[in-house]
Coordinates of C-alpha atoms in Angstrom, one line a residue:
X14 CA -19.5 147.0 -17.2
X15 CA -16.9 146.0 -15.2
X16 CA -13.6 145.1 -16.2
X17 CA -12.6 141.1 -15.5
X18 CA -9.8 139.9 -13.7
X19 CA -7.7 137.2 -12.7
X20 CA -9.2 133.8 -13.7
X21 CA -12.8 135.8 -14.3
X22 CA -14.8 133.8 -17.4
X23 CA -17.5 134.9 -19.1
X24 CA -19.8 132.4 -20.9
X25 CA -17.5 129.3 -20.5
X26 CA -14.2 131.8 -21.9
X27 CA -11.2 131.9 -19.7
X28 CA -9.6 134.7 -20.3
X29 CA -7.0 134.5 -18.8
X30 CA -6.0 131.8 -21.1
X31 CA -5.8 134.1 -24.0
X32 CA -7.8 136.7 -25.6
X33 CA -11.3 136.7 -26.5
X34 CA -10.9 137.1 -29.9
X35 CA -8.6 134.7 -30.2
X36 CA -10.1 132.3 -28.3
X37 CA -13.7 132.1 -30.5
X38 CA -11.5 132.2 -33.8
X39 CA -9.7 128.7 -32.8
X40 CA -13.3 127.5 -31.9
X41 CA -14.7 128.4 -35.4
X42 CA -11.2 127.0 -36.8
X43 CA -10.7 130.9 -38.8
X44 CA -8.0 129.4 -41.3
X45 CA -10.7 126.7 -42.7
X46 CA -13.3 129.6 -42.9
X47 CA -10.7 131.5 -44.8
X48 CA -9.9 128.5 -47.4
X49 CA -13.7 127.9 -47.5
X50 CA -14.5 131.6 -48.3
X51 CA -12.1 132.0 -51.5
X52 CA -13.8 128.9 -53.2
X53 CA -17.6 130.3 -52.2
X54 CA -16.2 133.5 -54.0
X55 CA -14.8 131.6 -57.2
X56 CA -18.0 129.8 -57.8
X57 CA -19.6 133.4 -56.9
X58 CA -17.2 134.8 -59.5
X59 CA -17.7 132.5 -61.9
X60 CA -21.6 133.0 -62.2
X61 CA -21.3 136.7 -62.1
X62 CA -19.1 136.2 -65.4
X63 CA -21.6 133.4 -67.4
X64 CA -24.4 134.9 -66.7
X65 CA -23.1 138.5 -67.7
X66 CA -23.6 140.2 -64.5
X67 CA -21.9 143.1 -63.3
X68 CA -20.4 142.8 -60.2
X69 CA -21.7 146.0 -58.4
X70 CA -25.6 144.9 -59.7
X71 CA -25.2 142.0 -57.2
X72 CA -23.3 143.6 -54.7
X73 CA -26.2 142.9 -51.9
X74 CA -26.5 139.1 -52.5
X75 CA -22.5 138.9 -52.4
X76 CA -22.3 140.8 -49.1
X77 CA -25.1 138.3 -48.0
X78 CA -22.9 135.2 -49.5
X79 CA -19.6 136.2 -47.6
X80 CA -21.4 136.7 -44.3
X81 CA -23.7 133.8 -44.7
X82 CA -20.3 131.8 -45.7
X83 CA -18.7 132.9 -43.1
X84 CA -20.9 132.2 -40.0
X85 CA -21.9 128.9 -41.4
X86 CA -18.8 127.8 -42.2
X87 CA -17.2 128.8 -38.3
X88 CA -20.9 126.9 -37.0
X89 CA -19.6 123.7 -38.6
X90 CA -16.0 124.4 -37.2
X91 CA -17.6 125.0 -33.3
X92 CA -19.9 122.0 -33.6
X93 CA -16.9 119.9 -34.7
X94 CA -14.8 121.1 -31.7
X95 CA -17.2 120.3 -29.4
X96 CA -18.0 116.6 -30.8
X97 CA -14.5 115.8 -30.6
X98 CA -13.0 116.8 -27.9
X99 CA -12.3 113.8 -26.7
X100 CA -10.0 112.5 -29.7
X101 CA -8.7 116.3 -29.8
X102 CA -7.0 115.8 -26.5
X103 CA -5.0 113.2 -27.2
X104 CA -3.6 114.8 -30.5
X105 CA -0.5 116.9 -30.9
X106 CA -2.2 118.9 -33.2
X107 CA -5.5 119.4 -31.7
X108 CA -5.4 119.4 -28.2
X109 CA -4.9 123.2 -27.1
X110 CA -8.2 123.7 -28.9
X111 CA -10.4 126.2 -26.5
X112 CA -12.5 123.3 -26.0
X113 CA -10.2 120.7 -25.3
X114 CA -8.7 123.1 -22.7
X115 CA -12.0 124.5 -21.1
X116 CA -11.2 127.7 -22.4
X117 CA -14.6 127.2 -24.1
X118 CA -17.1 125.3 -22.4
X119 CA -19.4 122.2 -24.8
X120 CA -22.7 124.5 -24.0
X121 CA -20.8 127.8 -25.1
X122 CA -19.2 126.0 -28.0
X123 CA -22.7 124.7 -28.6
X124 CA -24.7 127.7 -28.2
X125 CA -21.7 129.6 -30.7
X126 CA -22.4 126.9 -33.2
X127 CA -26.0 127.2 -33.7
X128 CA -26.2 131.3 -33.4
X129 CA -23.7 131.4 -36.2
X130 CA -25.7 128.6 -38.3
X131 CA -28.9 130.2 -37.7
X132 CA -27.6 134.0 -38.7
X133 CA -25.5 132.4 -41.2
X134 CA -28.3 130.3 -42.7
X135 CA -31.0 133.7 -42.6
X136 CA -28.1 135.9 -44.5
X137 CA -27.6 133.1 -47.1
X138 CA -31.5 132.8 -47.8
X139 CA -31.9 136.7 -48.1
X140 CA -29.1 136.0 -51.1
X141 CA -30.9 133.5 -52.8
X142 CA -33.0 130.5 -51.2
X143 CA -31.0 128.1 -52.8
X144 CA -28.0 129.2 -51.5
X145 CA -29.0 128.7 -48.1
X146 CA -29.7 125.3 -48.8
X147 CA -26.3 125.0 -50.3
X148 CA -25.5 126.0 -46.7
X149 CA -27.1 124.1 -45.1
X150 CA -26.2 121.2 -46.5
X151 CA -22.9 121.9 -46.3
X152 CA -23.3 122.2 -42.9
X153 CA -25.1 118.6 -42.4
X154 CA -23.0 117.0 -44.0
X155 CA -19.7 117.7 -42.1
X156 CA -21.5 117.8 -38.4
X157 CA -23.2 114.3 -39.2
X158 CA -22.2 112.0 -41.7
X159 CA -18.8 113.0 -41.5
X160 CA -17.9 114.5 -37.9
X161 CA -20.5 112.0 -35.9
X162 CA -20.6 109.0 -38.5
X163 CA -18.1 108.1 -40.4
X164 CA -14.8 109.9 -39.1
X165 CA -14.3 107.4 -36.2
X166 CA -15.9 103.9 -38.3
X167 CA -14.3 103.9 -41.6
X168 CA -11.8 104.7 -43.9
X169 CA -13.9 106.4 -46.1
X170 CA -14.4 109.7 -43.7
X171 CA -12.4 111.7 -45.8
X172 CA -14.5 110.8 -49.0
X173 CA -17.6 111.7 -46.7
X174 CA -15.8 114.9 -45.9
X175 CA -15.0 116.2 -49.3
X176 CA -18.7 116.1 -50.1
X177 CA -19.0 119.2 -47.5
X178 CA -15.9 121.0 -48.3
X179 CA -17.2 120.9 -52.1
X180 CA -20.3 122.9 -51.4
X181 CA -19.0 126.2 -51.0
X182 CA -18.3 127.1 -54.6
X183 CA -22.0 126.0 -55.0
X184 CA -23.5 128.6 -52.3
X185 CA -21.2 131.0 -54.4
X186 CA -23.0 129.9 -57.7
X187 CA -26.5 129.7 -56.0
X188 CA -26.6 133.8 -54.5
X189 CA -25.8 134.8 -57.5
X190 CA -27.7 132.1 -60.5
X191 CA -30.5 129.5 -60.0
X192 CA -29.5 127.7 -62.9
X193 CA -26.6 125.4 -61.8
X194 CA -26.1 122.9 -65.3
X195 CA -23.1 125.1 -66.3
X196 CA -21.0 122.8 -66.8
X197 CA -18.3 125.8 -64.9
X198 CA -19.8 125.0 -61.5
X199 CA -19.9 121.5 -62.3
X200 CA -16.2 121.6 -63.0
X201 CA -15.7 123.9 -59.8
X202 CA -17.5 121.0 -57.5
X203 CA -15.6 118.1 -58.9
X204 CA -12.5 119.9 -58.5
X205 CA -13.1 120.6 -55.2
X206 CA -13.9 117.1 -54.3
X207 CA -11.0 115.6 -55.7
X208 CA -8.6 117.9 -54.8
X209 CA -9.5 117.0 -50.7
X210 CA -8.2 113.3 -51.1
X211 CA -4.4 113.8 -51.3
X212 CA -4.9 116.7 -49.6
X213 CA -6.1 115.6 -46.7
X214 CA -3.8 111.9 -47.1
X215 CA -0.8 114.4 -46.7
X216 CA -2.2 115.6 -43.5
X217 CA -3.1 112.1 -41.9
X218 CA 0.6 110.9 -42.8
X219 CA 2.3 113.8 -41.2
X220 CA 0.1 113.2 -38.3
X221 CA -0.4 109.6 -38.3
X222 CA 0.7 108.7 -34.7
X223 CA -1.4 111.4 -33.6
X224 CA -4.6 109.5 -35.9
X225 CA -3.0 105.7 -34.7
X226 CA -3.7 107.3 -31.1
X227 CA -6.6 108.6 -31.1
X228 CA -7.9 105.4 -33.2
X229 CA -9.3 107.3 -36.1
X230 CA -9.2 105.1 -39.1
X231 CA -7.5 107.3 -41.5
X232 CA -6.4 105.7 -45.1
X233 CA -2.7 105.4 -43.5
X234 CA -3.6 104.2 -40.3
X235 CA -5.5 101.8 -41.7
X236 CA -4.4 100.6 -44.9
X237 CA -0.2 102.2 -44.9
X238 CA 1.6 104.8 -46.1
X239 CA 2.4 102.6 -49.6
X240 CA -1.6 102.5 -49.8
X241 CA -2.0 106.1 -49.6
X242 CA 0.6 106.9 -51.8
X243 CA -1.0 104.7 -54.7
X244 CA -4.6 106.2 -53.8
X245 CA -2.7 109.9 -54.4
X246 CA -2.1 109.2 -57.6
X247 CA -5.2 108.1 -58.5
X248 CA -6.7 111.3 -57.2
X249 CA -4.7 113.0 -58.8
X250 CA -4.7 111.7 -62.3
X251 CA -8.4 112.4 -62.2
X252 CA -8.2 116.0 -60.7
X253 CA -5.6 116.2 -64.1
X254 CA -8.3 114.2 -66.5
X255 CA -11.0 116.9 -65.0
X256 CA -9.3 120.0 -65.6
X257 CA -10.8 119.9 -69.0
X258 CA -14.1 120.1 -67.6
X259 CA -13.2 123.9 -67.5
X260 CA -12.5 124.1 -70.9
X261 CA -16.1 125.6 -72.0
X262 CA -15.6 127.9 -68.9
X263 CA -12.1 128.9 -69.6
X264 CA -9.3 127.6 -71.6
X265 CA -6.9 129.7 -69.6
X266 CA -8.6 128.2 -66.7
X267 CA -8.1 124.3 -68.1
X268 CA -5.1 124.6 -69.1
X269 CA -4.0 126.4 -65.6
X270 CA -5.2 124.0 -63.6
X271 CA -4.5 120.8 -66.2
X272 CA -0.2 122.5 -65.5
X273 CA -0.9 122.4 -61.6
X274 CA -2.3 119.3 -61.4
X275 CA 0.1 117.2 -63.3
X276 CA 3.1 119.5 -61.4
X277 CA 1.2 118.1 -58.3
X278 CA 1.0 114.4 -60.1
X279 CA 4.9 114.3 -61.2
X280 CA 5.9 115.6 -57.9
X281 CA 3.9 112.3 -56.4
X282 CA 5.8 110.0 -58.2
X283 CA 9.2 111.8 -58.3
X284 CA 9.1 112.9 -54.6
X285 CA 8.0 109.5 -53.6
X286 CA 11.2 107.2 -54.4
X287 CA 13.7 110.4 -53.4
X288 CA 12.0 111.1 -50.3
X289 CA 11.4 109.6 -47.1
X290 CA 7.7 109.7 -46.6
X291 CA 7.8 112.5 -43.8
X292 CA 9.6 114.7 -46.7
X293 CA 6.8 113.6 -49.3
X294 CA 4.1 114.4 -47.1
X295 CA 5.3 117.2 -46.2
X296 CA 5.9 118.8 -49.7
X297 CA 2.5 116.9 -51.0
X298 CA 0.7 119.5 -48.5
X299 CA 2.5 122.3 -49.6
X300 CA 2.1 122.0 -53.0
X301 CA -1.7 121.0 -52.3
X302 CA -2.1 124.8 -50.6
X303 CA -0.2 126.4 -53.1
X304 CA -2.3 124.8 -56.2
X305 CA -5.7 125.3 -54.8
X306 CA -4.4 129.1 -53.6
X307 CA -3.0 129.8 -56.8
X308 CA -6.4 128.0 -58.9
X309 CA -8.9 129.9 -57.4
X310 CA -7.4 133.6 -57.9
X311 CA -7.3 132.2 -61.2
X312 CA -10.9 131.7 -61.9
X313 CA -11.9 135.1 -59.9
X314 CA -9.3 136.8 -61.2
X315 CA -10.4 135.8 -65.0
X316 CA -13.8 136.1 -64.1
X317 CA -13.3 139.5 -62.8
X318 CA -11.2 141.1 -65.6
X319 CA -12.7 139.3 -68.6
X320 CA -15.6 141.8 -68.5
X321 CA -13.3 144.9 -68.8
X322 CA -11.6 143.6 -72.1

């Protein structure tokens, strides 16, 4: 095979853009697989440890889970680059994305996007069947009702989101258990839901001339900063009030993420009237990586070790 050069692409990359590695990692967004992969492994986790299961007996179907995971996860990414590339070009944020640039062409970025789903999807149903369709829906529900519905007609979109960025702890729970009425995963989901909301508010006030450009309807854009800020704490009393749904899990876990999420609550309302509301968003965000980070080594970490005392 012979070596490329100059402005030589192959399959829609430029290479000459940056490297090839690179380049497919921006286009399957690698820093949201990463997120996504340490809450598939927590609900993973978590299973292992209720249904008294030693981690090396499953260590086949949690192979399968993480690449599964992984390739379904950077599908949803590539399908989402290649929807929006029009809004992505007019963002700060978004608009040296390989397929904004042509560094990745829509039919490469297409045909990456359903290789991935459909390898991702096969290694997910050799783990457990209902994993896959954990997967799968995951994967649904960001590329449609979210990315091609509701992201550019309402405020709701990042509602819609959350109910695909709560799945993976569910295709963790599902490779390893059928059974999913513990009320563990249960807790896991609803955390995960409600924990995307002031999340993801941060992000659309540190960007929100970026959203106001593009003319996605974002909470801010929409309804104002003092709107988003009184929504935050709502979230965020409930993601406190739903800690103890861990309690039967974990105490250790309940009361761990009861401490973050009122840290995360106080800091609202404090940071708020000291702040300016670049500062508070800014912080919110922080602190919203930091608690979900430090949450889920938490639950893998006691799930993991509880067996060996």
């Amino acid at each position: 095979m012979r070596a490329l050069k100059g402005n030589e692409a192959v399959a829609g990359y430029d290479l000459a853009a940056g490297s090839l590695p690179k380049v497919i990692f921006d286009t399957i967004k690698i820093g949201i697989i990463k997120s996504n992969l340490i809450a598939m492994f927590a609900g993973l986790c978590m299973a292992l440890l209720v249904n008294d299961i030693p981690f090396f007996d499953k260590i086949g179907s949690i192979v399968l889970a993480l690449i599964g995971s992984t390739l379904v996860i950077g599908s949803a990414g590539a399908f989402n680059n290649v929807y929006d590339r029009d809004i992505d070009i007019i963002m700060e944020r978004t608009k040296k994305r390989p397929t904004v640039t042509g560094r990745v062409s829509a039919r490469s970025g297409l045909v990456i996007g359903f290789a991935m789903a459909a390898a991702g999807l096969a290694a997910l149903y050799m783990a457990s069947p209902l994993a896959a369709l954990f997967g799968f829906l995951g994967l649904f529900l960001y590329v449609v009702p979210y990315t091609m519905w509701t992201k550019r007609r309402t405020v709701y979109n990042t509602e819609v989101g959350s109910l695909s960025g709560a799945t993976p702890p569910l295709i963790g729970w599902a490779a390893i258990s059928s059974d999913m009425t513990h009320s563990g995963i249960a807790a896991l989901f609803i955390l995960m839901l409600l924990w995307q909301m002031p999340h993801f508010y941060a992000i659309a006030i540190r960007r929100l001339e970026d959203y106001r450009a593009a003319n996605v309807p974002m909470l801010p854009v929409v309804k104002g900063i003092r709107r988003t800020y009184q929504q935050t704490n709502v979230y965020l009393a409930l993601l406190f009030v739903s800690s103890g749904l861990f309690w039967s899990f974990s105490p250790f876990v309940a009361i761990t993420a009861a401490v973050l999420s009122l840290a995360w609550l106080v800091l609202s309302l404090a940071g708020y009237r000291r702040m300016k509301e670049a500062g508070w968003s800014k912080w919110m965000f922080i602190f919203s990586l930091n608690h979900i980070t430090v949450l889920m080594f938490a639950i893998i970490g006691y799930s993991l070790l509880k067996p060996l005392f």
